[in-house]
PDB file of C-alpha atoms and ligand atoms in Angstrom:
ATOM      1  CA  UNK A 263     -30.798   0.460 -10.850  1.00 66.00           C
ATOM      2  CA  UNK A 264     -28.068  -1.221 -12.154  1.00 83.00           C
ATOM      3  CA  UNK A 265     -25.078  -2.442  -9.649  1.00 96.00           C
ATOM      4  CA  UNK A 266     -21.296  -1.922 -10.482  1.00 98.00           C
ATOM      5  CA  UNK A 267     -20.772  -5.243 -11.535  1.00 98.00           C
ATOM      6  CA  UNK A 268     -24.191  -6.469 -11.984  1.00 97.00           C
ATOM      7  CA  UNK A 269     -24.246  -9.724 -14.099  1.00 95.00           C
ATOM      8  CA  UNK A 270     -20.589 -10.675 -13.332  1.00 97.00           C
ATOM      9  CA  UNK A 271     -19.317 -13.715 -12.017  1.00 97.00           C
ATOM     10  CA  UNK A 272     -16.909 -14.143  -9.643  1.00 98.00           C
ATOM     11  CA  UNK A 273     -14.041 -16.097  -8.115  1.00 98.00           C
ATOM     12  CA  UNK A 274     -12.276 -14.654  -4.390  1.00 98.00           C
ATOM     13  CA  UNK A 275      -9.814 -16.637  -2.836  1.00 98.00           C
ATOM     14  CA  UNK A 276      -8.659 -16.133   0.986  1.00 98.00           C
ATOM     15  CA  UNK A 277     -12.905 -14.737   1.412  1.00 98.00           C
ATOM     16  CA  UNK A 278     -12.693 -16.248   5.216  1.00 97.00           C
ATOM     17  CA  UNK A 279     -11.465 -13.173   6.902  1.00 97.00           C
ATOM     18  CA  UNK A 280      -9.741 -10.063   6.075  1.00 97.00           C
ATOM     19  CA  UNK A 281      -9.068  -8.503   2.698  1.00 98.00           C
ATOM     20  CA  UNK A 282     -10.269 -11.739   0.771  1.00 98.00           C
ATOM     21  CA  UNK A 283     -13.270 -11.361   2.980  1.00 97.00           C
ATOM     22  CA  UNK A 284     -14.121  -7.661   2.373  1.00 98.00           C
ATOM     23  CA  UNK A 285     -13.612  -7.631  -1.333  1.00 98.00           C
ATOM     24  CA  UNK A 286     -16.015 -10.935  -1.709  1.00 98.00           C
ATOM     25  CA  UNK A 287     -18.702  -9.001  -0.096  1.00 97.00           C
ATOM     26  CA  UNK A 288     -18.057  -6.298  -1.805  1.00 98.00           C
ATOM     27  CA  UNK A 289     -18.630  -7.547  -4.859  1.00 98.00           C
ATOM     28  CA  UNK A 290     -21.387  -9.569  -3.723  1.00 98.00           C
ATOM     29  CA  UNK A 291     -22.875  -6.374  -2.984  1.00 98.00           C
ATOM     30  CA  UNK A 292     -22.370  -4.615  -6.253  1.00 98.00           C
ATOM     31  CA  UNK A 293     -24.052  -7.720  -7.719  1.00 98.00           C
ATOM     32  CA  UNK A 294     -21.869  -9.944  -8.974  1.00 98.00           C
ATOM     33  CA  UNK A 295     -22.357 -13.315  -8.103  1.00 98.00           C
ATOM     34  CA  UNK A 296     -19.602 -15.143  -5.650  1.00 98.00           C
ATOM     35  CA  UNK A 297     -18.011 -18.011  -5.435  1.00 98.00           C
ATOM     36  CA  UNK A 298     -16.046 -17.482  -1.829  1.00 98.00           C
ATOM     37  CA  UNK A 299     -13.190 -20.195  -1.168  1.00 98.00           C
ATOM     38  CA  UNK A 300     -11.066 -20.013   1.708  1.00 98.00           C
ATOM     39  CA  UNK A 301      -8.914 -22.567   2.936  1.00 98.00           C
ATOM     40  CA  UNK A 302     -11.373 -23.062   6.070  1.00 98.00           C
ATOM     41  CA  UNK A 303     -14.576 -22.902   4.810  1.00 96.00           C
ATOM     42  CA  UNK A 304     -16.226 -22.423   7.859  1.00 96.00           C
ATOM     43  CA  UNK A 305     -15.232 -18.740   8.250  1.00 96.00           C
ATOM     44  CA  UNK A 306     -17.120 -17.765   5.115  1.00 96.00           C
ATOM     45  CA  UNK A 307     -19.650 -15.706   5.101  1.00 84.00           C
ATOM     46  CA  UNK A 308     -22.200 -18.193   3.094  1.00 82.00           C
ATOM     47  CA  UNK A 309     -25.633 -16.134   3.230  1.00 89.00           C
ATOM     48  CA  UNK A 310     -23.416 -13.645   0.966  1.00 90.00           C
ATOM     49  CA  UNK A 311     -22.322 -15.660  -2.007  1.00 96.00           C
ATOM     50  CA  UNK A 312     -23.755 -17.698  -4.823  1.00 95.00           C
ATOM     51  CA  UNK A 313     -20.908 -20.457  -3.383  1.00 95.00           C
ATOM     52  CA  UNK A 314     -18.574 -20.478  -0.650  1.00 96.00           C
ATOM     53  CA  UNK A 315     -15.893 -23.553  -1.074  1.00 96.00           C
ATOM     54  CA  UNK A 316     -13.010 -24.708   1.192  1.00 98.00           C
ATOM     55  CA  UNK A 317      -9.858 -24.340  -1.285  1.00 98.00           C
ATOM     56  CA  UNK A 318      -6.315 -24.345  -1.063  1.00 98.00           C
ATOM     57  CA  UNK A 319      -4.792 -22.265  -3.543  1.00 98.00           C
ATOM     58  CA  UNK A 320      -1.684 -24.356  -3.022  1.00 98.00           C
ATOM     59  CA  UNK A 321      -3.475 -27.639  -4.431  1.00 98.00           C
ATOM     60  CA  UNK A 322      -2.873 -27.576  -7.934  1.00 98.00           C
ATOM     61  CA  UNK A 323      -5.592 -30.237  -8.323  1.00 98.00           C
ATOM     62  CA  UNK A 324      -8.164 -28.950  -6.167  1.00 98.00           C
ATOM     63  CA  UNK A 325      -7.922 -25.383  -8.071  1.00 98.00           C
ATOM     64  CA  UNK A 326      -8.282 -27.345 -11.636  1.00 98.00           C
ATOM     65  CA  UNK A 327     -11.500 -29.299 -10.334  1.00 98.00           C
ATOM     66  CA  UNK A 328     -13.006 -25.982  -9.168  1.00 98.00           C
ATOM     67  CA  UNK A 329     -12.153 -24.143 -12.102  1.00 98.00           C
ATOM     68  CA  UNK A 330     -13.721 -26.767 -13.728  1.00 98.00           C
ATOM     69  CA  UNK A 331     -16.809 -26.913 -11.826  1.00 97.00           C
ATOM     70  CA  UNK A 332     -17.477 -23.078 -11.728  1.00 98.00           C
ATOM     71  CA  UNK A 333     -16.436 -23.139 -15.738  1.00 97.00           C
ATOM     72  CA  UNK A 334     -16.399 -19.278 -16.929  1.00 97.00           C
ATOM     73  CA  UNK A 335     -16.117 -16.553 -15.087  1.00 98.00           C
ATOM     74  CA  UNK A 336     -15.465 -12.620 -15.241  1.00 98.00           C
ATOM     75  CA  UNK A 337     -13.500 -11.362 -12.179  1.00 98.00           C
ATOM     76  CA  UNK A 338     -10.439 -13.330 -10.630  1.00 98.00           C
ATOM     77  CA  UNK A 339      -9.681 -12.443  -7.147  1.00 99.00           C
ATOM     78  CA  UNK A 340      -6.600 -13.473  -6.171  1.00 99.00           C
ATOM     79  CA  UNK A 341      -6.098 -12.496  -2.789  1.00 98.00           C
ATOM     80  CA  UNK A 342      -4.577 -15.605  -0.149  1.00 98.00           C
ATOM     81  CA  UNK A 343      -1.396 -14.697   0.835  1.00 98.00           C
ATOM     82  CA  UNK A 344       1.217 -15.338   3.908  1.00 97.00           C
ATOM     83  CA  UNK A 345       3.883 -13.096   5.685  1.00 96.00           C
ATOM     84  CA  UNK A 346       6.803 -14.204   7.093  1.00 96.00           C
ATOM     85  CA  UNK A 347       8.788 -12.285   9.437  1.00 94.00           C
ATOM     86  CA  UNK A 348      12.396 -12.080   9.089  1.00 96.00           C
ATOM     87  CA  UNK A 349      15.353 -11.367   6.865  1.00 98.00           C
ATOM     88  CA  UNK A 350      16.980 -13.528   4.965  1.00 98.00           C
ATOM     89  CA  UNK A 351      19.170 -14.887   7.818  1.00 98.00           C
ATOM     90  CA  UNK A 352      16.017 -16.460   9.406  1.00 98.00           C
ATOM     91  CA  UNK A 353      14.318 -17.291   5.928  1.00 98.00           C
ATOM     92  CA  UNK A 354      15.319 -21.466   5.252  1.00 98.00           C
ATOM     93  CA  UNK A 355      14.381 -23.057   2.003  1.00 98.00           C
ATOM     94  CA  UNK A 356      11.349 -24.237   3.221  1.00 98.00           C
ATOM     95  CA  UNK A 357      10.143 -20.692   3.939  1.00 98.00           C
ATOM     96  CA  UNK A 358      11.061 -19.553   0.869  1.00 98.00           C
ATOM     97  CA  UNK A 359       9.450 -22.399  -0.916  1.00 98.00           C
ATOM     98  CA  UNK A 360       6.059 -22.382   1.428  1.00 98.00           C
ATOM     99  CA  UNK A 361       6.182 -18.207   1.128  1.00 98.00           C
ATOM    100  CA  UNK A 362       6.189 -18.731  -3.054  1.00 99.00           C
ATOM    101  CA  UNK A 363       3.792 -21.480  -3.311  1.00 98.00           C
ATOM    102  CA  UNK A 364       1.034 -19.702  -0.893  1.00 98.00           C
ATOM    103  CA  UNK A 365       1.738 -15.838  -2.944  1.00 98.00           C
ATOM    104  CA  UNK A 366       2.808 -16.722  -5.746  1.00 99.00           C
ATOM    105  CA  UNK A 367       2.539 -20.142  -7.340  1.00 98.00           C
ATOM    106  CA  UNK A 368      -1.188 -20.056  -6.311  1.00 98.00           C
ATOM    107  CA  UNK A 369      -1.821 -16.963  -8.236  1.00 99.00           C
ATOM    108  CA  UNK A 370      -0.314 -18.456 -11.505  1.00 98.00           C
ATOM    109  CA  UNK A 371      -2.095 -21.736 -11.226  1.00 98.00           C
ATOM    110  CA  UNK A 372      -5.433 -19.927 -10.384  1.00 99.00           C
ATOM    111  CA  UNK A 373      -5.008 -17.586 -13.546  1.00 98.00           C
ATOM    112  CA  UNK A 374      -4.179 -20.653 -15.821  1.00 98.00           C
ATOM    113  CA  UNK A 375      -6.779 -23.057 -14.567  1.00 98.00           C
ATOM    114  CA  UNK A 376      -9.195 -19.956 -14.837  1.00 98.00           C
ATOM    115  CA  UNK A 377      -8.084 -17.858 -18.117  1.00 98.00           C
ATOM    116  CA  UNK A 378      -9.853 -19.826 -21.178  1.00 97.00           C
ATOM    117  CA  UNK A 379     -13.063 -19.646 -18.961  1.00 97.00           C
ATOM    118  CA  UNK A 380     -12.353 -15.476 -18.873  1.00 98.00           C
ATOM    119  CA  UNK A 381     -10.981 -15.142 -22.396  1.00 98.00           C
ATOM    120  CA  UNK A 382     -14.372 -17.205 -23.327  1.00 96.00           C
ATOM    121  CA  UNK A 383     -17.086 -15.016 -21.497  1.00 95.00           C
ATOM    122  CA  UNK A 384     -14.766 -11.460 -22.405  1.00 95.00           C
ATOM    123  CA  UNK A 385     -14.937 -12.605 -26.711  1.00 94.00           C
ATOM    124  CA  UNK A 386     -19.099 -13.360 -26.144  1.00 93.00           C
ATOM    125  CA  UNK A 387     -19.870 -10.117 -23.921  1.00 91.00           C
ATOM    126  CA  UNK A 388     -17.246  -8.087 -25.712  1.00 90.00           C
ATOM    127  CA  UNK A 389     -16.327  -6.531 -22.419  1.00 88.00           C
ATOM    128  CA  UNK A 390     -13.048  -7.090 -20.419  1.00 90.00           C
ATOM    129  CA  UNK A 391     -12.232  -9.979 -17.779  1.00 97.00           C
ATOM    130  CA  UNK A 392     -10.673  -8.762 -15.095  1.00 98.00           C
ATOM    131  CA  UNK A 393      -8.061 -10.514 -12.664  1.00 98.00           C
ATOM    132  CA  UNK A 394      -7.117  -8.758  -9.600  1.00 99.00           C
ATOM    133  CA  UNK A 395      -3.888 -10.179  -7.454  1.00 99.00           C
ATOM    134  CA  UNK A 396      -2.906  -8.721  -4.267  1.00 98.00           C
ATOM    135  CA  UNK A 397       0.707  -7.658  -3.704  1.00 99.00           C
ATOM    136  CA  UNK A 398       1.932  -5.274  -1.121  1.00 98.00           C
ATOM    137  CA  UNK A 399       3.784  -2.296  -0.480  1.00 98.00           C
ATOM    138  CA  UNK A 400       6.301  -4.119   0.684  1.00 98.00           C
ATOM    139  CA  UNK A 401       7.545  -5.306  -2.621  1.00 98.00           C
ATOM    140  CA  UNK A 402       9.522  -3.978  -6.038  1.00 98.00           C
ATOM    141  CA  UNK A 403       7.733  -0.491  -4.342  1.00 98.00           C
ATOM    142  CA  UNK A 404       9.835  -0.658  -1.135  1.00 97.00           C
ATOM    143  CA  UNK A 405      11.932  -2.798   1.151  1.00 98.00           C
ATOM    144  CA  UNK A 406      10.071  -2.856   5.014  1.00 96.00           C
ATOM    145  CA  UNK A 407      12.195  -4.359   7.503  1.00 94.00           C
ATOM    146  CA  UNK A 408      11.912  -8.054   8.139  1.00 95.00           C
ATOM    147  CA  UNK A 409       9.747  -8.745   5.113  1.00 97.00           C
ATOM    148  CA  UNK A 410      12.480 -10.567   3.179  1.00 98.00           C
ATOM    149  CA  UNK A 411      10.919 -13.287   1.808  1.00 98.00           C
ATOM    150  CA  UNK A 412       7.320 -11.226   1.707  1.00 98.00           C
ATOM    151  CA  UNK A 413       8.788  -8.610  -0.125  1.00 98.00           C
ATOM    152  CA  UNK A 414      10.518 -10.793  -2.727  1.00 99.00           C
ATOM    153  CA  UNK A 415       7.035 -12.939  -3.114  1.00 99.00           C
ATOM    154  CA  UNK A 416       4.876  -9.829  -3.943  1.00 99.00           C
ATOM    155  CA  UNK A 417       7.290  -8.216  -6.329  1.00 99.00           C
ATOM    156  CA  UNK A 418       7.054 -11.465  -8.121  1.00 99.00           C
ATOM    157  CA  UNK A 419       2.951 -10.997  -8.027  1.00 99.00           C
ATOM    158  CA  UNK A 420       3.514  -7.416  -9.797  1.00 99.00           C
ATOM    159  CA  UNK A 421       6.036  -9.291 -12.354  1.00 98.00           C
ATOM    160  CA  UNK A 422       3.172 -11.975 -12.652  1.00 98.00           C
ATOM    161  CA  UNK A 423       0.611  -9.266 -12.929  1.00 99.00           C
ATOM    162  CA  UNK A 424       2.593  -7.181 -15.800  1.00 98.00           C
ATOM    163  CA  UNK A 425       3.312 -10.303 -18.163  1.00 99.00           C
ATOM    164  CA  UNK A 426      -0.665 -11.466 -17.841  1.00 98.00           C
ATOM    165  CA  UNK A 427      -1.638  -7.857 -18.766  1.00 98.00           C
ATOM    166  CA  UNK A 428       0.553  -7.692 -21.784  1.00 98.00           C
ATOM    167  CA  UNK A 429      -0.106 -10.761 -23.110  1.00 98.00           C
ATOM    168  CA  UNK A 430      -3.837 -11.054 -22.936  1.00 98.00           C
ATOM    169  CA  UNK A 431      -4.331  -6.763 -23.674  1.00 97.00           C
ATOM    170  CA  UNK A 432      -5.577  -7.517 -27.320  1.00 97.00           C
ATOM    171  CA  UNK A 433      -7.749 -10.499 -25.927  1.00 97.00           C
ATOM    172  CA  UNK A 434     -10.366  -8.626 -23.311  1.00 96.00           C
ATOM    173  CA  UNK A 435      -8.474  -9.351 -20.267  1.00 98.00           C
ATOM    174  CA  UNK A 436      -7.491  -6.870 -17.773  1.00 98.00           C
ATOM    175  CA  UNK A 437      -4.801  -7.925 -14.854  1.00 98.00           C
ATOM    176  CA  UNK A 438      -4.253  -5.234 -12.245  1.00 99.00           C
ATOM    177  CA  UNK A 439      -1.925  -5.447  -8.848  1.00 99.00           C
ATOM    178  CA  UNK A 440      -3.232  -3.697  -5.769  1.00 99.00           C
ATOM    179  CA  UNK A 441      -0.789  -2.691  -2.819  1.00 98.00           C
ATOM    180  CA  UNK A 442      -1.524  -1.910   0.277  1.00 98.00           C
ATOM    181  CA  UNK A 443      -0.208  -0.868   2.993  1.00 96.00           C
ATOM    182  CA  UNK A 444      -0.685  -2.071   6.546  1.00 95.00           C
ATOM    183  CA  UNK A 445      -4.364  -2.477   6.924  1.00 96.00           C
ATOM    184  CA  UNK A 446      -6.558  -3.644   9.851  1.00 95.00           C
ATOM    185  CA  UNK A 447      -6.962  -7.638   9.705  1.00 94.00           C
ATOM    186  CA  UNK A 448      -7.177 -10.997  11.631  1.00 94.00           C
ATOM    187  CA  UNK A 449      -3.184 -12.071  10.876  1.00 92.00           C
ATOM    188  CA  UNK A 450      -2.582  -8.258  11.254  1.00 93.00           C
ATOM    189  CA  UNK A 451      -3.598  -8.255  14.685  1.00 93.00           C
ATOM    190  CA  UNK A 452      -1.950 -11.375  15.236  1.00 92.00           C
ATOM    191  CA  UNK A 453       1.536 -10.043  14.095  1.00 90.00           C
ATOM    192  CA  UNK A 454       0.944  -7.010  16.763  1.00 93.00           C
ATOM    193  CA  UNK A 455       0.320  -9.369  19.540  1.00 93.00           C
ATOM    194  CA  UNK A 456       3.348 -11.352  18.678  1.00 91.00           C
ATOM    195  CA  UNK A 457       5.449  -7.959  18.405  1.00 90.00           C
ATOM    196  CA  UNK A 458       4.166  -6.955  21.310  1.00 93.00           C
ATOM    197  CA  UNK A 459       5.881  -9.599  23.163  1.00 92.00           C
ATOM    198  CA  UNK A 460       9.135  -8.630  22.246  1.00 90.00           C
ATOM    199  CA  UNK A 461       8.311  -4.471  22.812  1.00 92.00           C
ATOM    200  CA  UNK A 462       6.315  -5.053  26.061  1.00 92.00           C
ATOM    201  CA  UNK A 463       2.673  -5.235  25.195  1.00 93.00           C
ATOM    202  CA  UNK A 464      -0.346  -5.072  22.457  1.00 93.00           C
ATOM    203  CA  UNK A 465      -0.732  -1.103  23.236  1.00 93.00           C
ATOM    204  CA  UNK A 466       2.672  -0.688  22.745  1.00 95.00           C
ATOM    205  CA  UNK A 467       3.361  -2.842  19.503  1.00 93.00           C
ATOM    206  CA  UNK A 468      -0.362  -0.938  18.337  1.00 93.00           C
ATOM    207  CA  UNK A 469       1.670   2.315  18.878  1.00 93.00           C
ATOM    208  CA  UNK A 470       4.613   1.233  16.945  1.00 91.00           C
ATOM    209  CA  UNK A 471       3.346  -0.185  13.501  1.00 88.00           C
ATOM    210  CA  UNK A 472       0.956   3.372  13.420  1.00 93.00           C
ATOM    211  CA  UNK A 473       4.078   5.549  13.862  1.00 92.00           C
ATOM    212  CA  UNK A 474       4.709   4.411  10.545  1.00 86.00           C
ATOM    213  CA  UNK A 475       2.161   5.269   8.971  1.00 92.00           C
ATOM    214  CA  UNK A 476       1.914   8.922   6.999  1.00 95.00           C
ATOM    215  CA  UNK A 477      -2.079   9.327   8.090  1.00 96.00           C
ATOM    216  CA  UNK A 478      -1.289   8.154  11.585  1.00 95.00           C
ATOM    217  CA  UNK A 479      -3.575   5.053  11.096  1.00 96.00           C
ATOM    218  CA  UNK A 480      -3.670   1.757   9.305  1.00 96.00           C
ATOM    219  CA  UNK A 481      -5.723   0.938   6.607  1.00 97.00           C
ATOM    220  CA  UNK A 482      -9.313  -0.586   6.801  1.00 98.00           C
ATOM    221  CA  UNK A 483     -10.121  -3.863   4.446  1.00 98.00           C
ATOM    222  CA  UNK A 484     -13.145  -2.040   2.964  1.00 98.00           C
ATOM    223  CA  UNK A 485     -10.305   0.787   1.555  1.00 98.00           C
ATOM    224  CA  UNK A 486      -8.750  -1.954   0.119  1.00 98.00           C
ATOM    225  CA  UNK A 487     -12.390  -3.471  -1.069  1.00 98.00           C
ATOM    226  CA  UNK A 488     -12.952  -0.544  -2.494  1.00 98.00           C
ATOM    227  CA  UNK A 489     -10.211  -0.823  -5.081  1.00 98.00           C
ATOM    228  CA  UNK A 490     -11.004  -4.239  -5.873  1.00 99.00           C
ATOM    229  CA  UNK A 491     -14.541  -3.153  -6.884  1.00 98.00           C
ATOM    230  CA  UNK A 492     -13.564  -0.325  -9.361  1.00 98.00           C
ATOM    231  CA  UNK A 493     -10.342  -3.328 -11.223  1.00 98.00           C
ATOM    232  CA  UNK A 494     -13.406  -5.586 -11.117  1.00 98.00           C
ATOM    233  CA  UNK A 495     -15.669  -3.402 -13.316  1.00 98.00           C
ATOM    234  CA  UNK A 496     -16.830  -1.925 -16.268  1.00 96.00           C
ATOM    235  CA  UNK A 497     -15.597   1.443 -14.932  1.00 97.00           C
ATOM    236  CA  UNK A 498     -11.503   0.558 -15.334  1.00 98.00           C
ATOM    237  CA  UNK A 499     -12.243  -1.262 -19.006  1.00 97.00           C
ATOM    238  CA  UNK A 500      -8.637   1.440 -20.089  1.00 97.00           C
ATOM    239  CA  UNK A 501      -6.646   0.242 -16.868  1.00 98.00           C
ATOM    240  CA  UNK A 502      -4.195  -2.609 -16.993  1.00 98.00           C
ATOM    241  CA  UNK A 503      -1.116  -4.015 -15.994  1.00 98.00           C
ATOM    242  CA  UNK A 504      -1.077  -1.364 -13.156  1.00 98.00           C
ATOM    243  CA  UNK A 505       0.336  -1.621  -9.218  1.00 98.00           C
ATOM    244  CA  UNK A 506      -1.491   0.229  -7.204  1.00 98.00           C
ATOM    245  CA  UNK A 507      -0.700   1.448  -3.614  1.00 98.00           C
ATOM    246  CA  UNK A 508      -3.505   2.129  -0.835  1.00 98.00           C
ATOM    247  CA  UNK A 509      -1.353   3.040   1.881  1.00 97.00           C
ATOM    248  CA  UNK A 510      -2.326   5.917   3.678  1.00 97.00           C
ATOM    249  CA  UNK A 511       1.020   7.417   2.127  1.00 97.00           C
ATOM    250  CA  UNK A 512       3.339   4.340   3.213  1.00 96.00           C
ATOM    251  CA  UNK A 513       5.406   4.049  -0.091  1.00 95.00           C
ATOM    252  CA  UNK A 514       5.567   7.746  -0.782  1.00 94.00           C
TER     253      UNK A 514
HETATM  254  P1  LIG B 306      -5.438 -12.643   6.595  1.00 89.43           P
HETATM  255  O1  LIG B 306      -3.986 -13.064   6.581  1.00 89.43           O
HETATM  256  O2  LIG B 306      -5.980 -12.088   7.856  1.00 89.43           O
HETATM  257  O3  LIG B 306      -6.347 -13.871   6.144  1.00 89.43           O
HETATM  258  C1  LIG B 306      -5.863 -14.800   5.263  1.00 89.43           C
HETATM  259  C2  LIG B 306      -6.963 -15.786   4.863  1.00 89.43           C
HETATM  260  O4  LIG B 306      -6.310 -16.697   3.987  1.00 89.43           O
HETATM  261  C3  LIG B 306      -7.534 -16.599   6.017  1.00 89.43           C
HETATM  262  O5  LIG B 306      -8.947 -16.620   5.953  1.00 89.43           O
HETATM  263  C4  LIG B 306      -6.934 -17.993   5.791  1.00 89.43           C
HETATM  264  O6  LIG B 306      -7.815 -19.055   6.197  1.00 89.43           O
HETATM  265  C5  LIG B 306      -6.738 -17.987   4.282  1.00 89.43           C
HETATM  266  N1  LIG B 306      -5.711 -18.917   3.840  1.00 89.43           N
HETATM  267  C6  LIG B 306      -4.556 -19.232   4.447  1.00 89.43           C
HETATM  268  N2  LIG B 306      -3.898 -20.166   3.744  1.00 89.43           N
HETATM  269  C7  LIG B 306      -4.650 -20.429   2.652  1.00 89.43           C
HETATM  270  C8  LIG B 306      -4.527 -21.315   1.553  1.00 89.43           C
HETATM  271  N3  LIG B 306      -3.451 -22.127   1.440  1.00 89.43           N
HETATM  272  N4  LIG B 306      -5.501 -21.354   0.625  1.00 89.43           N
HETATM  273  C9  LIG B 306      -6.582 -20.549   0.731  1.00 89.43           C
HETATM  274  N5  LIG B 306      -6.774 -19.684   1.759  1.00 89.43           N
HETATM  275  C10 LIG B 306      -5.811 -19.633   2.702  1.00 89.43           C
HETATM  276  O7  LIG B 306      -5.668 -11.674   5.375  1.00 89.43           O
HETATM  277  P2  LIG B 306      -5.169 -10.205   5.090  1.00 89.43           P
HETATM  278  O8  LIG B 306      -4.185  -9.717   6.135  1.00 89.43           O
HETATM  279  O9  LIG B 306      -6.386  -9.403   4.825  1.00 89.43           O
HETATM  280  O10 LIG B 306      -4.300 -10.388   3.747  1.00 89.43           O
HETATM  281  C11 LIG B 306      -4.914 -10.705   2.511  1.00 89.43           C
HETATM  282  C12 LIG B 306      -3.929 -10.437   1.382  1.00 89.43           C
HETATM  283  O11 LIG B 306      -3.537  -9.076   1.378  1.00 89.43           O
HETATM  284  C13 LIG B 306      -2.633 -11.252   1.453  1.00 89.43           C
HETATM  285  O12 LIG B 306      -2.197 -11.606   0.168  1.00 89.43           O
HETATM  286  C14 LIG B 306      -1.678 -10.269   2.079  1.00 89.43           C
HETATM  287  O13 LIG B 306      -0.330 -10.556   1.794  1.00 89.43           O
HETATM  288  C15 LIG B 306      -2.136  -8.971   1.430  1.00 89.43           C
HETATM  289  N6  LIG B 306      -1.745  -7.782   2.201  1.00 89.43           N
HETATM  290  C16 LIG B 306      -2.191  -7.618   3.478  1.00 89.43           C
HETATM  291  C17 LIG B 306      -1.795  -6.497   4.199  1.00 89.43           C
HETATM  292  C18 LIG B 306      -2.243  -6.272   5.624  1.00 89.43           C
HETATM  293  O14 LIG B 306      -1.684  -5.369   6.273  1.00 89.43           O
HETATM  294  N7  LIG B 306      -3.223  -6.980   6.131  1.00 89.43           N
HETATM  295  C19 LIG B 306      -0.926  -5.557   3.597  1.00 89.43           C
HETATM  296  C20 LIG B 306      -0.506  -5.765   2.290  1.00 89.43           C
HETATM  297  C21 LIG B 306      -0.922  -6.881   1.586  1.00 89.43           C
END
């Protein structure tokens, strides 16, 4: 039986861990065929993938000579991303500037080093190519406490996401924002612990990002995965230029 997105081809940055990490297998298991970058390539998940790369999506040159190499493709996944904690008091230029390049800068020289390759393949199948960013909740969809810079970086990636959509909706590409809320991951964790030294413990810092949440839990990556899977295929060929929470409720 056919897979979801059986004969696709595939690009996931950020696959080392995570989100980035669940959506490449993901598709990997619906069929498409993988190429997994991560800035440390040694956390990939190789056995998975048709590729797994080291690459920094804030090396404009290293993105061009992959794009290059991998030549056309059908699914962008545009997923590496950084939070920084703070408001703007505690946000320098240098945050700023590091917190745009990783979320944002990345994303727009992924989709232009990428896009003829997509536009190519989308006019010979006459399907859709499909690019698939990640922003947040915390964004244009609501302000969360000490996400400043975060926040301002992944309302950008749903301005980014609405121009690509418009542009390219007569040309077979399809360029969708997903949202989540807070969901179960490596740098999750790693902002609990590092809460939890200012609230007096892990349990305690675990107790305070879930009372939160609307559902009383955090997301998993798979939910998120999930989503990913359905922008990526056939099966959302009428669905563009859309931002779309899963958040257990958060943004309600
Ligand atoms: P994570 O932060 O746990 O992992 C990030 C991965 O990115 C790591 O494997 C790391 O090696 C890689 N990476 C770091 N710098 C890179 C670079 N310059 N180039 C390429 N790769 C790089 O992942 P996560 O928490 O699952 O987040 C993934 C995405 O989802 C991010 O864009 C994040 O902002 C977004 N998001 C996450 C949550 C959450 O609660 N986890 C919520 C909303 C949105």
């Amino acid at each position: 039986m056919s897979k979801r997105l059986s004969g696709k081809i595939a690009v996931v940055t950020a696959a080392g861990q995570g989100i980035g990490a669940a959506i490449a297998e993901h598709f990997a298991a619906e069929g498409a065929d993988v190429w997994a970058t991560d800035l440390d390539a040694t956390k990939l998940n190789n056995g998975a993938f048709k590729d797994g790369r080291a690459l920094d999506v804030t090396d404009g040159a290293a993105i061009q000579a992959f794009a290059r190499e991998v030549g056309e493709i059908d699914i962008l996944a545009n997923v590496a991303g950084f939070v920084h904690h703070g408001t703007v008091l505690e946000c320098d230029d240098s945050d700023w500037d590091f917190s745009f390049d990783i979320n944002v800068k990345s994303m727009h020289q992924m989709i232009r080093a990428f896009l003829s390759g997509m536009l190519a393949r989308a006019d010979a199948l006459g399907t859709s190519s499909s690019i698939v960013n990640l922003s947040s909740g915390a964004s244009s969809l609501k302000g969360a406490p000490n996400r400043y810079v975060y926040g301002a970086t992944k309302a950008a990636v749903i301005g980014l996401t609405k121009a690509v959509a418009i542009d390219f909706i007569k040309k077979g590409i399809r360029c969708n924002a997903i949202c989540p809320g807070t969901v179960h991951s490596p740098s999750w964790e790693q902002r609990v612990h590092e809460l939890g030294e200012e609230v007096g413990g892990f349990e305690k810092a675990h107790e305070l990002f879930v009372s939160r949440q609307p559902m009383g839990r955090v997301g998993t990556a798979a939910e998120v995965a999930a989503l990913a899977v359905y922008l990526a295929s056939d099966e959302s060929a009428f669905t563009t230029g859309t931002a779309i929470p899963v958040d257990g409720g958060w943004t309600l």
